[in-house]
Amino acid sequence: MTSTTIDTERRRHWMGVLAKSPADRLDQLWSQLDAVPAWSHLRRPEVGLVMVRGRMGGDGAAFNMGEMTVTRCSVRVDGGPVGHAWVAGRCARHAEMAALADALLQMPRWHDEVSRRVVAPLARQLADDRAQAGRKAAATRVDFFTMVRGED
Amino acid sequence: MYVAVKGGEKAIDNAHALLAEDRRGDESVPELSLEQISGQLSLAVERVMTEGSVYDRELAALALKQAQGDAVEAIFLLRAYRTTLPRFGASQPVDTGSMAIRRRISAAFKDLPGGQVLGPTYDYTHRLLDFALAAEGSERPSVAENAEPVEASMPRVTDVLGHQGLIEASGDGPEVPGDLTRQPLTFPAGRDLRLQNLARADEGFVLALAYSSQRGYGNTHPFAGEIRMGEVAVELVPEELGFAIEIGEITLTECQMVNQFKGSKSVPPQFTRGYGVSFGQCERKAMAMALVDRSLRAEDLGELVSNPAQDQEFVLYHSDNVEASGFVQHLKLPHYVDFQSELEMIRRLRRENAEAAQ
């Protein structure tokens, strides 16, 4: 694996975690970061639609299922990298924080701190929520017994 | 035909103010918040998202509040709002095979990998009104949790049949699926367009058609092969990145109907498929959609097309409740000129009949 593909995989991970987490939780963790460098918008938060595609039978040819609202935003850290965000919903602040986090995560000086203080707790929360929903579902797993009908 | 009329601005303003008062209801009762609607009337919200064809819980809750709970009016509001937003692109097709399962049942197989997971369901309830809910703050039973969560992903029942070659493949289509929000519907419509149309179609209409097919108007001998509900990640490839990222998660309900098929000259007997999907937990809609999808495949499968549920034009042209509601309700608009001419004609015919009788 080249370093580019590792970086892409890691970036995919953090962008996904930032997008899937609730904005208020992200805001809370964000406010604990000190001395975030100056930055500016490359693209102000913009709300639009993404057509969600499904597949016939779940695994056949694609079809258009319906749209979802999405907010996208791009920022540049002064003298640093560009960060992007595409986030479900219409929360400008969520997209802005996610884009800025994406930019900081690409900076060696900031990567570890943002990873540790923002991305990791968010990822843990997502995993915990998922596991809890899974444990509740598991408690509703049922075994049906087919009754012998006595015909033979 | 109706013609434009002028005047009435004051009366219309007053009517809208009166509507706002009605909508608010008794002011001594607290006003509903969008969080309450979204959280406690979630199935109504999910129907509005499905048929309004926009996944956004908050917007759907607002639409329901504004429409006083009228689902079709709320769907209309959401559809109107969507036209004000730019389209950023299309997602990668979602992978329902890796859905985080909250419910998954099969009426065809008792024992299947991952098991039957009932999840939050109205099935097996007694449908008795629960007066305990009428009292606010009533106790509810605690929710059980198993030590281990359900499997991270479960195979689809149709995959199991597919491995044994007993069911047809899932179906081909164009590389880029058609989009009926961008191009007018033409016939015969491909399955991609039919599924898009059914996904946003009126639940009542699709349910009635599905029911008609079960009662003998084009029976498809269906089994609910699998119904699953849970969360799937939506991925998209932003131009500026060139690789796919997750932009969020949505709740979907998917229904795979497995249908009998006797085979044809070129195809051995095998099971065929009907597919249904909805935003949120619109399970009845997803099941009905799967039945109608299979019915609409009659022509492709060489079956006789002789019933409403099999008739593409009939189904696809009448399935949209925004269009249907608009056309039915436009009859309320002033048709004074039209009606006057009809009135004239009736009078003339009567006069002529009377003269002829003399």
CSV table of C-alpha atoms in Angstrom, one decimal, chain B:
chain,number,residue,atom,x,y,z
B,1,MET,CA,-60.9,24.8,-17.8
B,2,TYR,CA,-60.7,27.6,-15.3
B,3,VAL,CA,-59.8,31.2,-16.1
B,4,ALA,CA,-57.9,33.8,-14.0
B,5,VAL,CA,-60.0,35.8,-11.6
B,6,LYS,CA,-59.1,39.1,-9.8
B,7,GLY,CA,-59.9,40.4,-6.4
B,8,GLY,CA,-60.4,38.8,-3.0
B,9,GLU,CA,-57.0,39.6,-1.6
B,10,LYS,CA,-58.3,40.8,1.7
B,11,ALA,CA,-60.6,37.7,2.0
B,12,ILE,CA,-57.7,35.4,1.1
B,13,ASP,CA,-55.4,37.1,3.7
B,14,ASN,CA,-58.2,36.7,6.3
B,15,ALA,CA,-58.7,33.1,5.4
B,16,HIS,CA,-55.0,32.3,5.8
B,17,ALA,CA,-55.0,34.1,9.2
B,18,LEU,CA,-58.0,32.0,10.2
B,19,LEU,CA,-56.1,28.9,9.0
B,20,ALA,CA,-53.2,29.8,11.2
B,21,GLU,CA,-55.5,30.1,14.2
B,22,ASP,CA,-57.0,26.7,13.5
B,23,ARG,CA,-53.6,25.2,13.0
B,24,ARG,CA,-52.5,26.5,16.4
B,25,GLY,CA,-55.5,25.0,18.2
B,26,ASP,CA,-56.3,25.8,21.8
B,27,GLU,CA,-53.6,28.3,23.0
B,28,SER,CA,-53.8,27.0,26.5
B,29,VAL,CA,-52.2,23.8,25.2
B,30,PRO,CA,-48.4,23.9,24.5
B,31,GLU,CA,-47.4,24.2,20.9
B,32,LEU,CA,-45.9,21.2,19.2
B,33,SER,CA,-42.1,21.4,18.6
B,34,LEU,CA,-40.5,19.9,15.5
B,35,GLU,CA,-38.5,17.7,17.8
B,36,GLN,CA,-41.8,16.3,19.2
B,37,ILE,CA,-43.2,15.7,15.8
B,38,SER,CA,-40.0,14.1,14.5
B,39,GLY,CA,-39.5,12.0,17.7
B,40,GLN,CA,-43.1,11.0,18.5
B,41,LEU,CA,-44.8,11.0,15.1
B,42,SER,CA,-41.8,9.4,13.4
B,43,LEU,CA,-43.8,7.2,11.0
B,44,ALA,CA,-45.8,10.2,9.7
B,45,VAL,CA,-42.5,12.1,9.3
B,46,GLU,CA,-41.0,9.1,7.4
B,47,ARG,CA,-44.0,8.8,5.1
B,48,VAL,CA,-43.6,12.5,4.2
B,49,MET,CA,-39.9,12.0,3.5
B,50,THR,CA,-40.5,8.9,1.4
B,51,GLU,CA,-43.3,10.4,-0.8
B,52,GLY,CA,-41.9,14.0,-0.6
B,53,SER,CA,-38.8,12.3,-1.9
B,54,VAL,CA,-36.4,14.2,0.4
B,55,TYR,CA,-34.7,12.7,3.4
B,56,ASP,CA,-34.7,15.4,6.0
B,57,ARG,CA,-36.5,14.7,9.2
B,58,GLU,CA,-36.7,18.3,10.3
B,59,LEU,CA,-38.1,19.5,7.0
B,60,ALA,CA,-40.7,16.7,7.0
B,61,ALA,CA,-41.7,17.5,10.6
B,62,LEU,CA,-42.1,21.2,9.7
B,63,ALA,CA,-44.2,20.3,6.7
B,64,LEU,CA,-46.4,18.1,8.9
B,65,LYS,CA,-46.8,20.9,11.4
B,66,GLN,CA,-47.6,23.4,8.7
B,67,ALA,CA,-50.1,21.0,7.1
B,68,GLN,CA,-51.9,20.2,10.4
B,69,GLY,CA,-50.9,16.6,10.0
B,70,ASP,CA,-52.3,16.3,6.5
B,71,ALA,CA,-49.7,13.9,4.9
B,72,VAL,CA,-50.4,14.7,1.3
B,73,GLU,CA,-50.3,18.5,1.9
B,74,ALA,CA,-47.0,18.0,3.8
B,75,ILE,CA,-45.6,15.9,0.9
B,76,PHE,CA,-46.6,18.7,-1.5
B,77,LEU,CA,-44.8,21.3,0.7
B,78,LEU,CA,-41.6,19.2,0.8
B,79,ARG,CA,-41.7,18.7,-3.0
B,80,ALA,CA,-42.1,22.4,-3.5
B,81,TYR,CA,-39.2,23.2,-1.2
B,82,ARG,CA,-36.9,20.7,-3.0
B,83,THR,CA,-37.3,22.7,-6.2
B,84,THR,CA,-35.5,25.7,-4.4
B,85,LEU,CA,-32.3,23.7,-3.8
B,86,PRO,CA,-29.5,22.9,-6.2
B,87,ARG,CA,-28.7,19.3,-7.0
B,88,PHE,CA,-25.1,18.6,-6.0
B,89,GLY,CA,-25.0,15.1,-7.5
B,90,ALA,CA,-25.9,11.5,-6.9
B,91,SER,CA,-24.7,9.1,-4.3
B,92,GLN,CA,-23.0,5.8,-4.9
B,93,PRO,CA,-25.8,3.1,-4.8
B,94,VAL,CA,-26.4,2.3,-1.1
B,95,ASP,CA,-25.4,-1.2,0.1
B,96,THR,CA,-28.4,-2.6,1.9
B,97,GLY,CA,-26.4,-5.8,2.4
B,98,SER,CA,-24.3,-4.0,4.9
B,99,MET,CA,-27.2,-2.4,6.6
B,100,ALA,CA,-27.0,-2.0,10.4
B,101,ILE,CA,-30.0,-4.3,11.1
B,102,ARG,CA,-32.7,-3.2,13.5
B,103,ARG,CA,-35.3,-5.4,12.0
B,104,ARG,CA,-35.1,-8.3,9.7
B,105,ILE,CA,-37.6,-11.0,9.0
B,106,SER,CA,-38.4,-13.6,6.4
B,107,ALA,CA,-41.7,-15.3,5.8
B,108,ALA,CA,-40.1,-17.8,3.5
B,109,PHE,CA,-37.3,-19.2,5.6
B,110,LYS,CA,-37.7,-20.0,9.3
B,111,ASP,CA,-34.0,-20.5,9.9
B,112,LEU,CA,-31.7,-18.1,8.1
B,113,PRO,CA,-28.2,-16.8,8.9
B,114,GLY,CA,-28.5,-13.9,11.4
B,115,GLY,CA,-32.0,-15.1,12.4
B,116,GLN,CA,-35.4,-13.4,12.5
B,117,VAL,CA,-35.1,-10.0,14.3
B,118,LEU,CA,-38.4,-8.5,15.1
B,119,GLY,CA,-37.2,-5.0,16.0
B,120,PRO,CA,-39.7,-2.3,16.8
B,121,THR,CA,-42.9,-3.6,15.2
B,122,TYR,CA,-46.6,-3.4,15.4
B,123,ASP,CA,-46.8,-7.0,14.3
B,124,TYR,CA,-48.1,-9.2,17.1
B,125,THR,CA,-49.7,-6.3,19.0
B,126,HIS,CA,-53.4,-6.7,19.8
B,127,ARG,CA,-54.4,-3.4,18.2
B,128,LEU,CA,-56.3,-2.5,21.4
B,129,LEU,CA,-56.2,1.2,22.2
B,130,ASP,CA,-53.8,1.7,25.0
B,131,PHE,CA,-55.4,4.2,27.4
B,132,ALA,CA,-52.2,4.3,29.4
B,133,LEU,CA,-50.7,6.5,26.6
B,134,ALA,CA,-53.6,9.0,27.1
B,135,ALA,CA,-52.0,9.8,30.5
B,136,GLU,CA,-48.8,11.7,30.0
B,137,GLY,CA,-45.7,10.4,31.7
B,138,SER,CA,-46.9,6.8,31.9
B,139,GLU,CA,-44.4,4.1,32.6
B,140,ARG,CA,-43.2,2.0,29.7
B,141,PRO,CA,-41.6,-1.4,29.9
B,142,SER,CA,-37.8,-1.4,30.1
B,143,VAL,CA,-36.0,-2.3,26.9
B,144,ALA,CA,-34.0,-5.6,26.9
B,145,GLU,CA,-30.5,-5.7,25.6
B,146,ASN,CA,-28.7,-8.9,24.7
B,147,ALA,CA,-25.0,-9.2,25.7
B,148,GLU,CA,-24.1,-9.4,22.0
B,149,PRO,CA,-25.4,-7.1,19.3
B,150,VAL,CA,-26.8,-8.6,16.0
B,151,GLU,CA,-24.3,-9.4,13.3
B,152,ALA,CA,-22.6,-6.5,11.6
B,153,SER,CA,-24.1,-7.6,8.3
B,154,MET,CA,-26.5,-10.3,7.3
B,155,PRO,CA,-26.9,-11.9,3.9
B,156,ARG,CA,-30.1,-11.2,2.1
B,157,VAL,CA,-32.5,-14.1,1.7
B,158,THR,CA,-32.4,-13.6,-2.0
B,159,ASP,CA,-28.6,-14.1,-1.9
B,160,VAL,CA,-29.1,-17.5,-0.3
B,161,LEU,CA,-31.6,-18.5,-3.1
B,162,GLY,CA,-29.3,-16.9,-5.7
B,163,HIS,CA,-26.3,-19.1,-4.7
B,164,GLN,CA,-28.5,-22.1,-5.4
B,165,GLY,CA,-29.6,-20.7,-8.8
B,166,LEU,CA,-33.2,-20.9,-7.8
B,167,ILE,CA,-34.0,-17.2,-8.3
B,168,GLU,CA,-33.4,-14.9,-11.2
B,169,ALA,CA,-30.6,-12.4,-11.1
B,170,SER,CA,-31.4,-9.0,-9.6
B,171,GLY,CA,-31.9,-7.2,-12.9
B,172,ASP,CA,-29.9,-5.1,-15.3
B,173,GLY,CA,-30.3,-1.5,-16.2
B,174,PRO,CA,-28.5,1.5,-17.7
B,175,GLU,CA,-25.2,2.5,-16.2
B,176,VAL,CA,-26.7,5.9,-15.2
B,177,PRO,CA,-30.3,5.3,-14.1
B,178,GLY,CA,-33.0,7.5,-15.5
B,179,ASP,CA,-34.4,10.3,-13.4
B,180,LEU,CA,-38.0,11.3,-13.7
B,181,THR,CA,-37.4,14.5,-11.9
B,182,ARG,CA,-35.3,15.5,-14.8
B,183,GLN,CA,-36.9,13.9,-17.8
B,184,PRO,CA,-40.6,13.3,-18.7
B,185,LEU,CA,-41.8,9.7,-18.3
B,186,THR,CA,-42.1,7.8,-21.6
B,187,PHE,CA,-43.4,4.3,-22.2
B,188,PRO,CA,-42.4,1.6,-22.0
B,189,ALA,CA,-40.5,2.8,-18.9
B,190,GLY,CA,-37.5,0.9,-17.7
B,191,ARG,CA,-37.5,-0.7,-14.3
B,192,ASP,CA,-35.2,2.0,-13.0
B,193,LEU,CA,-37.8,4.6,-13.7
B,194,ARG,CA,-40.6,2.4,-12.5
B,195,LEU,CA,-38.9,1.9,-9.1
B,196,GLN,CA,-38.2,5.6,-8.8
B,197,ASN,CA,-41.8,6.4,-9.5
B,198,LEU,CA,-43.0,3.7,-7.0
B,199,ALA,CA,-40.6,4.9,-4.3
B,200,ARG,CA,-42.2,8.3,-4.2
B,201,ALA,CA,-45.7,7.1,-5.0
B,202,ASP,CA,-48.7,7.5,-2.8
B,203,GLU,CA,-48.9,4.7,-0.2
B,204,GLY,CA,-52.6,4.3,-0.4
B,205,PHE,CA,-52.6,4.0,-4.2
B,206,VAL,CA,-49.7,1.4,-4.2
B,207,LEU,CA,-51.3,-0.5,-1.3
B,208,ALA,CA,-54.6,-0.8,-3.2
B,209,LEU,CA,-52.9,-1.9,-6.4
B,210,ALA,CA,-50.8,-4.5,-4.5
B,211,TYR,CA,-54.0,-5.7,-2.8
B,212,SER,CA,-55.8,-6.0,-6.1
B,213,SER,CA,-53.0,-8.2,-7.4
B,214,GLN,CA,-53.3,-10.5,-4.4
B,215,ARG,CA,-57.1,-10.7,-4.8
B,216,GLY,CA,-56.7,-12.1,-8.3
B,217,TYR,CA,-56.2,-9.1,-10.6
B,218,GLY,CA,-52.9,-10.5,-11.9
B,219,ASN,CA,-51.7,-12.7,-9.0
B,220,THR,CA,-47.9,-12.9,-8.6
B,221,HIS,CA,-47.9,-15.7,-5.9
B,222,PRO,CA,-45.6,-13.7,-3.6
B,223,PHE,CA,-43.7,-14.6,-0.5
B,224,ALA,CA,-42.2,-11.9,1.7
B,225,GLY,CA,-38.7,-13.3,1.2
B,226,GLU,CA,-37.2,-10.7,3.4
B,227,ILE,CA,-38.0,-7.4,5.1
B,228,ARG,CA,-35.1,-5.5,6.7
B,229,MET,CA,-34.9,-2.1,8.3
B,230,GLY,CA,-31.9,-0.2,9.7
B,231,GLU,CA,-29.3,2.3,8.9
B,232,VAL,CA,-27.1,2.5,5.7
B,233,ALA,CA,-24.3,4.9,5.0
B,234,VAL,CA,-24.6,7.2,2.0
B,235,GLU,CA,-21.4,7.6,0.1
B,236,LEU,CA,-20.6,10.1,-2.6
B,237,VAL,CA,-17.6,11.0,-4.6
B,238,PRO,CA,-17.0,14.8,-4.4
B,239,GLU,CA,-15.3,16.2,-7.5
B,240,GLU,CA,-12.7,18.0,-5.4
B,241,LEU,CA,-11.6,14.7,-3.8
B,242,GLY,CA,-12.0,12.0,-6.4
B,243,PHE,CA,-12.8,9.3,-3.9
B,244,ALA,CA,-15.9,8.2,-2.0
B,245,ILE,CA,-16.7,9.6,1.4
B,246,GLU,CA,-19.6,8.9,3.8
B,247,ILE,CA,-21.8,11.9,4.0
B,248,GLY,CA,-24.3,10.5,6.5
B,249,GLU,CA,-26.6,7.6,7.4
B,250,ILE,CA,-30.2,7.1,6.5
B,251,THR,CA,-32.8,4.7,7.8
B,252,LEU,CA,-34.3,2.5,5.1
B,253,THR,CA,-36.8,-0.3,4.9
B,254,GLU,CA,-36.3,-2.9,2.1
B,255,CYS,CA,-38.6,-5.6,1.0
B,256,GLN,CA,-37.7,-8.5,-1.2
B,257,MET,CA,-40.7,-10.3,-2.6
B,258,VAL,CA,-40.0,-13.8,-4.0
B,259,ASN,CA,-42.6,-14.8,-6.6
B,260,GLN,CA,-43.5,-18.0,-8.3
B,261,PHE,CA,-42.6,-18.3,-12.0
B,262,LYS,CA,-43.4,-21.3,-14.1
B,263,GLY,CA,-40.6,-20.5,-16.6
B,264,SER,CA,-40.8,-20.0,-20.3
B,265,LYS,CA,-39.3,-21.5,-23.5
B,266,SER,CA,-35.9,-20.0,-22.6
B,267,VAL,CA,-36.0,-19.8,-18.8
B,268,PRO,CA,-36.4,-22.7,-16.4
B,269,PRO,CA,-38.9,-22.6,-13.6
B,270,GLN,CA,-37.5,-20.3,-10.9
B,271,PHE,CA,-38.4,-17.6,-8.4
B,272,THR,CA,-38.7,-14.0,-9.6
B,273,ARG,CA,-38.3,-10.8,-7.7
B,274,GLY,CA,-40.2,-7.8,-6.7
B,275,TYR,CA,-38.4,-5.0,-4.9
B,276,GLY,CA,-39.6,-2.3,-2.6
B,277,VAL,CA,-37.7,0.3,-0.5
B,278,SER,CA,-38.7,3.3,1.6
B,279,PHE,CA,-37.0,6.0,3.6
B,280,GLY,CA,-37.5,5.3,7.3
B,281,GLN,CA,-39.8,2.6,8.5
B,282,CYS,CA,-42.6,2.7,5.8
B,283,GLU,CA,-42.8,-1.1,5.8
B,284,ARG,CA,-46.4,-1.3,4.4
B,285,LYS,CA,-45.3,0.9,1.5
B,286,ALA,CA,-42.1,-1.1,0.8
B,287,MET,CA,-44.1,-4.3,0.8
B,288,ALA,CA,-46.8,-2.9,-1.5
B,289,MET,CA,-44.1,-1.4,-3.8
B,290,ALA,CA,-42.4,-4.8,-4.1
B,291,LEU,CA,-45.7,-6.4,-5.1
B,292,VAL,CA,-46.4,-3.7,-7.7
B,293,ASP,CA,-42.9,-3.8,-9.0
B,294,ARG,CA,-43.3,-7.5,-9.7
B,295,SER,CA,-46.7,-6.9,-11.3
B,296,LEU,CA,-45.2,-4.3,-13.6
B,297,ARG,CA,-42.6,-6.8,-14.8
B,298,ALA,CA,-45.3,-8.9,-16.4
B,299,GLU,CA,-44.5,-7.8,-19.9
B,300,ASP,CA,-40.8,-8.3,-19.4
B,301,LEU,CA,-41.4,-11.9,-18.2
B,302,GLY,CA,-43.8,-12.7,-21.0
B,303,GLU,CA,-46.9,-12.8,-18.9
B,304,LEU,CA,-50.3,-11.6,-20.1
B,305,VAL,CA,-50.9,-7.9,-19.2
B,306,SER,CA,-54.6,-7.7,-18.4
B,307,ASN,CA,-54.9,-6.1,-15.0
B,308,PRO,CA,-54.5,-2.6,-13.6
B,309,ALA,CA,-51.4,-3.4,-11.4
B,310,GLN,CA,-49.6,-4.7,-14.5
B,311,ASP,CA,-50.4,-1.7,-16.7
B,312,GLN,CA,-47.4,0.7,-16.7
B,313,GLU,CA,-49.3,3.7,-17.9
B,314,PHE,CA,-52.1,3.2,-15.5
B,315,VAL,CA,-49.9,2.8,-12.5
B,316,LEU,CA,-47.1,5.2,-13.2
B,317,TYR,CA,-49.3,8.1,-14.4
B,318,HIS,CA,-51.6,7.9,-11.4
B,319,SER,CA,-49.3,7.1,-8.5
B,320,ASP,CA,-48.1,10.5,-7.6
B,321,ASN,CA,-50.3,12.1,-4.9
B,322,VAL,CA,-49.0,15.6,-5.5
B,323,GLU,CA,-50.1,15.4,-9.2
B,324,ALA,CA,-53.3,13.6,-8.3
B,325,SER,CA,-54.2,15.9,-5.5
B,326,GLY,CA,-53.5,18.9,-7.7
B,327,PHE,CA,-55.7,17.7,-10.5
B,328,VAL,CA,-58.6,16.7,-8.3
B,329,GLN,CA,-58.4,19.8,-6.2
B,330,HIS,CA,-58.1,22.2,-9.1
B,331,LEU,CA,-61.9,21.6,-9.5
B,332,LYS,CA,-62.3,24.0,-6.6
B,333,LEU,CA,-60.8,26.9,-8.6
B,334,PRO,CA,-63.3,29.2,-10.5
B,335,HIS,CA,-64.7,27.4,-13.5
B,336,TYR,CA,-67.4,30.1,-14.0
B,337,VAL,CA,-66.9,30.7,-17.7
B,338,ASP,CA,-66.8,27.0,-18.4
B,339,PHE,CA,-69.8,26.3,-16.3
B,340,GLN,CA,-71.8,29.2,-17.9
B,341,SER,CA,-71.3,27.7,-21.4
B,342,GLU,CA,-72.4,24.3,-20.1
B,343,LEU,CA,-75.5,25.9,-18.6
B,344,GLU,CA,-76.2,27.7,-21.8
B,345,MET,CA,-75.9,24.4,-23.7
B,346,ILE,CA,-78.3,22.6,-21.4
B,347,ARG,CA,-80.8,25.4,-21.7
B,348,ARG,CA,-80.5,25.4,-25.5
B,349,LEU,CA,-81.0,21.6,-25.7
B,350,ARG,CA,-84.0,21.8,-23.4
B,351,ARG,CA,-85.5,24.6,-25.5
B,352,GLU,CA,-84.8,22.6,-28.7
B,353,ASN,CA,-86.4,19.4,-27.2
B,354,ALA,CA,-89.4,21.4,-26.1
B,355,GLU,CA,-89.8,23.0,-29.6
B,356,ALA,CA,-89.4,19.6,-31.3
B,357,ALA,CA,-92.1,18.1,-29.0
B,358,GLN,CA,-94.6,20.8,-30.0
